[in-house]
Amino acid sequence: PLRWLTVALVLLMAPATSPAVVLAARGALDTHRSTIEIMHGIGATDEQVALLFQRKIALDAMVGALAGGLIAALALLLIGGGGLAMASDLAGGPPLRGGDFVLLALLPVAAVVLATLVARFAVLSALHKVI
C-alpha cells in the first residue's frame, strides 16, 4: 500500500511540474522577444530558436535534479543509517531493495527529460502563435 502511494505521488509530480516549466519558457520568450525577432530576420527557424531554449531549460533542470537527487540521497543515508534496521524489523523485510534504489536514481533523469520536452512544446507552440 505504501509503495503504491509513493508511485501515485511521483506520477502526480509530472502534471504539477509541467506548468512551472511552461511559465519559465514563456517568460524567457517574452524577455528575449526582440532577439528572437532579429534571429528570425536573419533566417533562424522556430525549431532552431526552440532548441536554444530547450538546451537552457534542460541545463537548469539538470542542475536542479542533481541537487535534489544529492539531497535525497543524503537524507536516505542519514535517516536510513539509524532507522533502516528498525524499519526492516517492523516491515518484515528491507524497506528498500536494490531495484528501488535504481528507480530512485532514475527520477532526476525523468524530471530532466520531462522538463526538456515540455519546454520544447511550450516554446514551439508560443513561437507559432505569437512570433
Coordinates of N, CA and C in Angstrom, one line a residue:
P1 N 0.8 -1.2 0.0 CA 0.0 0.0 0.0 C 0.9 1.3 0.0
L2 N 1.9 1.3 0.8 CA 2.8 2.5 0.9 C 3.5 2.6 -0.4
R3 N 3.9 1.6 -1.1 CA 4.6 1.6 -2.3 C 3.7 2.3 -3.4
W4 N 2.4 1.9 -3.4 CA 1.5 2.5 -4.4 C 1.3 4.0 -4.2
L5 N 1.2 4.4 -2.9 CA 1.1 5.8 -2.6 C 2.3 6.6 -3.1
T6 N 3.5 6.0 -2.9 CA 4.7 6.6 -3.4 C 4.7 6.8 -4.9
V7 N 4.2 5.7 -5.6 CA 4.1 5.8 -7.1 C 3.1 6.8 -7.5
A8 N 2.0 6.9 -6.8 CA 1.0 7.9 -7.1 C 1.5 9.3 -6.9
L9 N 2.3 9.5 -5.9 CA 2.9 10.9 -5.6 C 3.9 11.3 -6.7
V10 N 4.7 10.3 -7.1 CA 5.6 10.6 -8.2 C 4.9 10.9 -9.5
L11 N 3.8 10.2 -9.8 CA 3.1 10.4 -11.0 C 2.3 11.7 -11.0
L12 N 2.0 12.2 -9.8 CA 1.3 13.5 -9.7 C 2.3 14.7 -9.8
M13 N 3.5 14.4 -9.6 CA 4.5 15.5 -9.8 C 4.7 15.9 -11.2
A14 N 4.5 15.1 -12.2 CA 4.6 15.4 -13.6 C 3.6 16.5 -14.0
P15 N 2.3 16.3 -13.7 CA 1.4 17.4 -14.1 C 1.6 18.7 -13.2
A16 N 2.1 18.5 -12.1 CA 2.3 19.7 -11.2 C 3.6 20.5 -11.6
T17 N 4.6 19.8 -12.2 CA 5.8 20.4 -12.6 C 5.7 21.1 -14.0
S18 N 4.9 20.5 -14.8 CA 4.8 21.0 -16.2 C 4.4 22.4 -16.3
P19 N 3.4 22.9 -15.6 CA 3.0 24.3 -15.7 C 4.2 25.3 -15.3
A20 N 5.0 24.9 -14.4 CA 6.1 25.7 -14.0 C 7.1 25.9 -15.1
V21 N 7.3 24.8 -15.8 CA 8.3 24.8 -16.9 C 7.7 25.6 -18.1
V22 N 6.4 25.5 -18.3 CA 5.7 26.3 -19.4 C 5.8 27.8 -19.0
L23 N 5.6 28.2 -17.8 CA 5.7 29.6 -17.4 C 7.1 30.1 -17.5
A24 N 8.1 29.3 -17.2 CA 9.5 29.7 -17.3 C 9.9 29.9 -18.8
A25 N 9.4 29.0 -19.6 CA 9.7 29.1 -21.0 C 9.1 30.3 -21.7
R26 N 7.8 30.5 -21.3 CA 7.1 31.7 -21.9 C 7.7 33.0 -21.4
G27 N 8.1 33.0 -20.1 CA 8.8 34.2 -19.6 C 10.1 34.5 -20.3
A28 N 10.8 33.4 -20.5 CA 12.1 33.6 -21.3 C 11.8 34.1 -22.7
L29 N 10.8 33.6 -23.3 CA 10.4 34.0 -24.7 C 10.1 35.5 -24.7
D30 N 9.3 35.9 -23.7 CA 8.9 37.3 -23.6 C 10.1 38.2 -23.4
T31 N 11.0 37.8 -22.5 CA 12.2 38.5 -22.2 C 13.1 38.7 -23.4
H32 N 13.2 37.7 -24.3 CA 14.1 37.7 -25.4 C 13.4 37.9 -26.7
R33 N 12.2 38.5 -26.7 CA 11.4 38.7 -27.9 C 12.1 39.4 -29.0
S34 N 12.8 40.5 -28.7 CA 13.5 41.3 -29.7 C 14.6 40.5 -30.3
T35 N 15.3 39.8 -29.5 CA 16.4 38.9 -30.0 C 15.9 37.9 -31.0
I36 N 14.7 37.3 -30.6 CA 14.1 36.2 -31.4 C 13.7 36.8 -32.8
E37 N 13.1 38.0 -32.7 CA 12.7 38.7 -34.0 C 13.9 38.9 -34.9
I38 N 15.0 39.3 -34.3 CA 16.3 39.5 -35.1 C 16.7 38.2 -35.7
M39 N 16.7 37.1 -34.8 CA 17.1 35.8 -35.3 C 16.2 35.4 -36.5
H40 N 14.9 35.6 -36.3 CA 14.0 35.2 -37.4 C 14.3 36.1 -38.7
G41 N 14.7 37.3 -38.5 CA 15.0 38.2 -39.6 C 16.3 37.7 -40.4
I42 N 17.2 37.1 -39.7 CA 18.4 36.6 -40.4 C 18.3 35.1 -40.8
G43 N 17.1 34.6 -40.7 CA 16.8 33.3 -41.2 C 16.7 32.1 -40.2
A44 N 16.7 32.4 -39.0 CA 16.5 31.3 -38.0 C 15.1 30.8 -38.0
T45 N 15.0 29.5 -37.9 CA 13.6 28.8 -37.9 C 13.2 28.7 -36.4
D46 N 11.8 28.5 -36.3 CA 11.3 28.3 -34.9 C 12.0 27.1 -34.2
E47 N 12.3 26.1 -35.0 CA 12.9 24.9 -34.4 C 14.3 25.2 -33.8
Q48 N 15.0 26.1 -34.5 CA 16.4 26.5 -34.1 C 16.3 27.3 -32.8
V49 N 15.3 28.2 -32.8 CA 15.1 29.1 -31.6 C 14.7 28.2 -30.4
A50 N 13.7 27.3 -30.7 CA 13.2 26.4 -29.6 C 14.4 25.5 -29.1
L51 N 15.3 25.1 -29.9 CA 16.4 24.3 -29.5 C 17.3 25.0 -28.5
L52 N 17.5 26.3 -28.7 CA 18.3 27.1 -27.8 C 17.6 27.2 -26.4
F53 N 16.3 27.4 -26.4 CA 15.5 27.5 -25.1 C 15.5 26.1 -24.5
Q54 N 15.3 25.1 -25.3 CA 15.3 23.7 -24.8 C 16.6 23.4 -24.1
R55 N 17.7 23.7 -24.7 CA 19.0 23.4 -24.0 C 19.1 24.1 -22.7
K56 N 18.8 25.4 -22.7 CA 18.9 26.2 -21.4 C 18.0 25.6 -20.3
I57 N 16.8 25.3 -20.6 CA 15.9 24.7 -19.6 C 16.3 23.3 -19.2
A58 N 16.9 22.6 -20.2 CA 17.4 21.2 -19.8 C 18.6 21.3 -18.9
L59 N 19.4 22.3 -19.1 CA 20.6 22.5 -18.2 C 20.1 22.9 -16.8
D60 N 19.2 23.9 -16.8 CA 18.6 24.3 -15.5 C 18.0 23.1 -14.7
A61 N 17.2 22.3 -15.5 CA 16.5 21.2 -14.9 C 17.6 20.2 -14.4
M62 N 18.6 20.0 -15.2 CA 19.7 19.0 -14.8 C 20.4 19.5 -13.5
V63 N 20.7 20.7 -13.4 CA 21.3 21.2 -12.1 C 20.3 21.0 -10.9
G64 N 19.1 21.4 -11.1 CA 18.1 21.2 -10.1 C 17.9 19.7 -9.7
A65 N 17.8 18.9 -10.7 CA 17.6 17.5 -10.5 C 18.8 16.9 -9.7
L66 N 20.0 17.3 -10.1 CA 21.2 16.8 -9.4 C 21.3 17.2 -8.0
A67 N 20.9 18.5 -7.8 CA 20.9 19.0 -6.4 C 19.9 18.3 -5.6
G68 N 18.7 18.1 -6.1 CA 17.6 17.4 -5.4 C 17.9 16.0 -5.2
G69 N 18.5 15.3 -6.2 CA 18.9 13.9 -6.0 C 20.0 13.7 -5.0
L70 N 21.0 14.6 -4.9 CA 22.0 14.5 -3.9 C 21.4 14.8 -2.5
I71 N 20.5 15.7 -2.4 CA 19.9 16.0 -1.1 C 19.1 14.8 -0.6
A72 N 18.3 14.2 -1.6 CA 17.5 13.0 -1.3 C 18.4 11.8 -0.9
A73 N 19.5 11.6 -1.6 CA 20.5 10.6 -1.3 C 21.0 10.7 0.1
L74 N 21.4 12.0 0.5 CA 21.9 12.2 1.8 C 20.9 12.0 2.9
A75 N 19.6 12.4 2.6 CA 18.6 12.1 3.5 C 18.3 10.6 3.7
L76 N 18.4 9.9 2.6 CA 18.2 8.4 2.7 C 19.4 7.8 3.6
L77 N 20.6 8.3 3.4 CA 21.7 7.8 4.1 C 21.6 8.1 5.6
L78 N 21.2 9.4 5.9 CA 21.1 9.8 7.3 C 20.0 9.1 8.0
I79 N 18.8 9.1 7.4 CA 17.7 8.5 8.0 C 17.8 7.0 8.0
G80 N 18.2 6.5 6.9 CA 18.3 5.0 6.7 C 19.4 4.4 7.6
G81 N 20.4 5.2 7.9 CA 21.5 4.6 8.7 C 21.0 4.2 10.0
G82 N 20.2 5.0 10.7 CA 19.7 4.6 12.0 C 18.4 3.9 12.0
G83 N 17.6 4.3 11.1 CA 16.2 3.7 11.1 C 16.0 2.5 10.2
L84 N 16.9 2.2 9.4 CA 16.8 1.1 8.4 C 16.6 -0.2 9.1
A85 N 17.4 -0.5 10.1 CA 17.3 -1.7 10.8 C 15.9 -1.9 11.5
M86 N 15.5 -0.8 12.2 CA 14.2 -0.8 12.8 C 13.1 -1.0 11.8
A87 N 13.1 -0.3 10.7 CA 12.1 -0.4 9.7 C 12.1 -1.8 9.1
S88 N 13.3 -2.4 8.9 CA 13.3 -3.7 8.4 C 12.6 -4.7 9.3
D89 N 12.9 -4.5 10.6 CA 12.2 -5.4 11.6 C 10.7 -5.2 11.6
L90 N 10.3 -4.0 11.5 CA 8.8 -3.7 11.6 C 8.1 -4.2 10.3
A91 N 8.8 -4.0 9.1 CA 8.1 -4.4 7.9 C 8.3 -5.8 7.5
G92 N 9.2 -6.5 8.2 CA 9.4 -7.9 7.9 C 10.3 -8.1 6.7
G93 N 10.9 -7.1 6.3 CA 11.9 -7.2 5.1 C 12.5 -5.8 4.9
P94 N 13.5 -5.8 4.0 CA 14.1 -4.5 3.8 C 13.1 -3.5 3.2
P95 N 13.1 -2.2 3.7 CA 12.2 -1.2 3.2 C 12.5 -0.8 1.7
L96 N 13.8 -0.8 1.4 CA 14.2 -0.5 0.0 C 15.1 -1.6 -0.5
R97 N 14.7 -2.1 -1.6 CA 15.5 -3.2 -2.3 C 16.4 -2.5 -3.3
G98 N 17.3 -3.3 -4.0 CA 18.2 -2.8 -5.0 C 17.5 -2.1 -6.1
G99 N 16.4 -2.7 -6.6 CA 15.7 -2.1 -7.7 C 15.1 -0.8 -7.3
D100 N 14.7 -0.6 -6.0 CA 14.2 0.6 -5.6 C 15.2 1.8 -5.7
F101 N 16.4 1.4 -5.4 CA 17.5 2.5 -5.5 C 17.7 2.9 -6.9
V102 N 17.6 1.9 -7.8 CA 17.7 2.2 -9.3 C 16.6 3.1 -9.7
L103 N 15.4 2.8 -9.3 CA 14.2 3.7 -9.6 C 14.4 5.1 -9.1
L104 N 14.9 5.2 -7.8 CA 15.1 6.5 -7.2 C 16.2 7.3 -8.0
A105 N 17.2 6.6 -8.4 CA 18.2 7.2 -9.2 C 17.8 7.7 -10.6
L106 N 16.8 7.0 -11.1 CA 16.2 7.4 -12.4 C 15.2 8.6 -12.3
L107 N 14.7 8.9 -11.1 CA 13.8 10.0 -11.0 C 14.3 11.4 -11.5
P108 N 15.5 11.7 -11.1 CA 16.1 13.0 -11.6 C 16.2 13.0 -13.2
V109 N 16.6 11.9 -13.7 CA 16.7 11.8 -15.2 C 15.3 12.0 -15.8
A110 N 14.3 11.4 -15.3 CA 13.0 11.5 -15.8 C 12.5 13.0 -15.7
A111 N 12.9 13.6 -14.6 CA 12.5 15.0 -14.4 C 13.1 15.9 -15.4
V112 N 14.4 15.7 -15.8 CA 15.0 16.5 -16.8 C 14.4 16.2 -18.2
V113 N 14.1 15.0 -18.5 CA 13.5 14.6 -19.8 C 12.1 15.3 -19.9
L114 N 11.4 15.2 -18.8 CA 10.0 15.9 -18.8 C 10.1 17.4 -19.0
A115 N 11.0 18.0 -18.3 CA 11.2 19.5 -18.4 C 11.6 19.9 -19.8
T116 N 12.5 19.1 -20.4 CA 13.0 19.4 -21.7 C 11.9 19.3 -22.7
L117 N 11.1 18.2 -22.7 CA 10.1 18.0 -23.6 C 9.0 19.0 -23.5
V118 N 8.6 19.3 -22.3 CA 7.6 20.4 -22.0 C 8.0 21.7 -22.5
A119 N 9.3 22.0 -22.2 CA 9.9 23.3 -22.7 C 9.8 23.4 -24.2
R120 N 10.2 22.3 -24.9 CA 10.2 22.3 -26.4 C 8.8 22.6 -26.9
F121 N 7.8 21.8 -26.4 CA 6.5 22.0 -26.9 C 5.9 23.4 -26.6
A122 N 6.2 23.9 -25.4 CA 5.7 25.2 -25.0 C 6.3 26.3 -25.9
V123 N 7.6 26.2 -26.1 CA 8.3 27.3 -26.9 C 7.8 27.2 -28.4
L124 N 7.8 26.0 -28.9 CA 7.3 25.9 -30.3 C 5.8 26.4 -30.5
S125 N 5.0 26.0 -29.5 CA 3.6 26.5 -29.5 C 3.6 28.0 -29.5
A126 N 4.3 28.6 -28.6 CA 4.3 30.0 -28.4 C 4.9 30.7 -29.6
L127 N 5.9 30.2 -30.2 CA 6.5 30.8 -31.4 C 5.6 30.7 -32.6
H128 N 4.8 29.6 -32.7 CA 3.9 29.5 -33.9 C 2.7 30.5 -33.7
K129 N 2.3 30.7 -32.5 CA 1.2 31.6 -32.2 C 1.5 33.1 -32.3
V130 N 2.6 33.5 -31.7 CA 2.9 34.9 -31.4 C 3.9 35.5 -32.5
I131 N 5.0 34.8 -32.6 CA 6.1 35.4 -33.4 C 6.1 34.9 -34.8

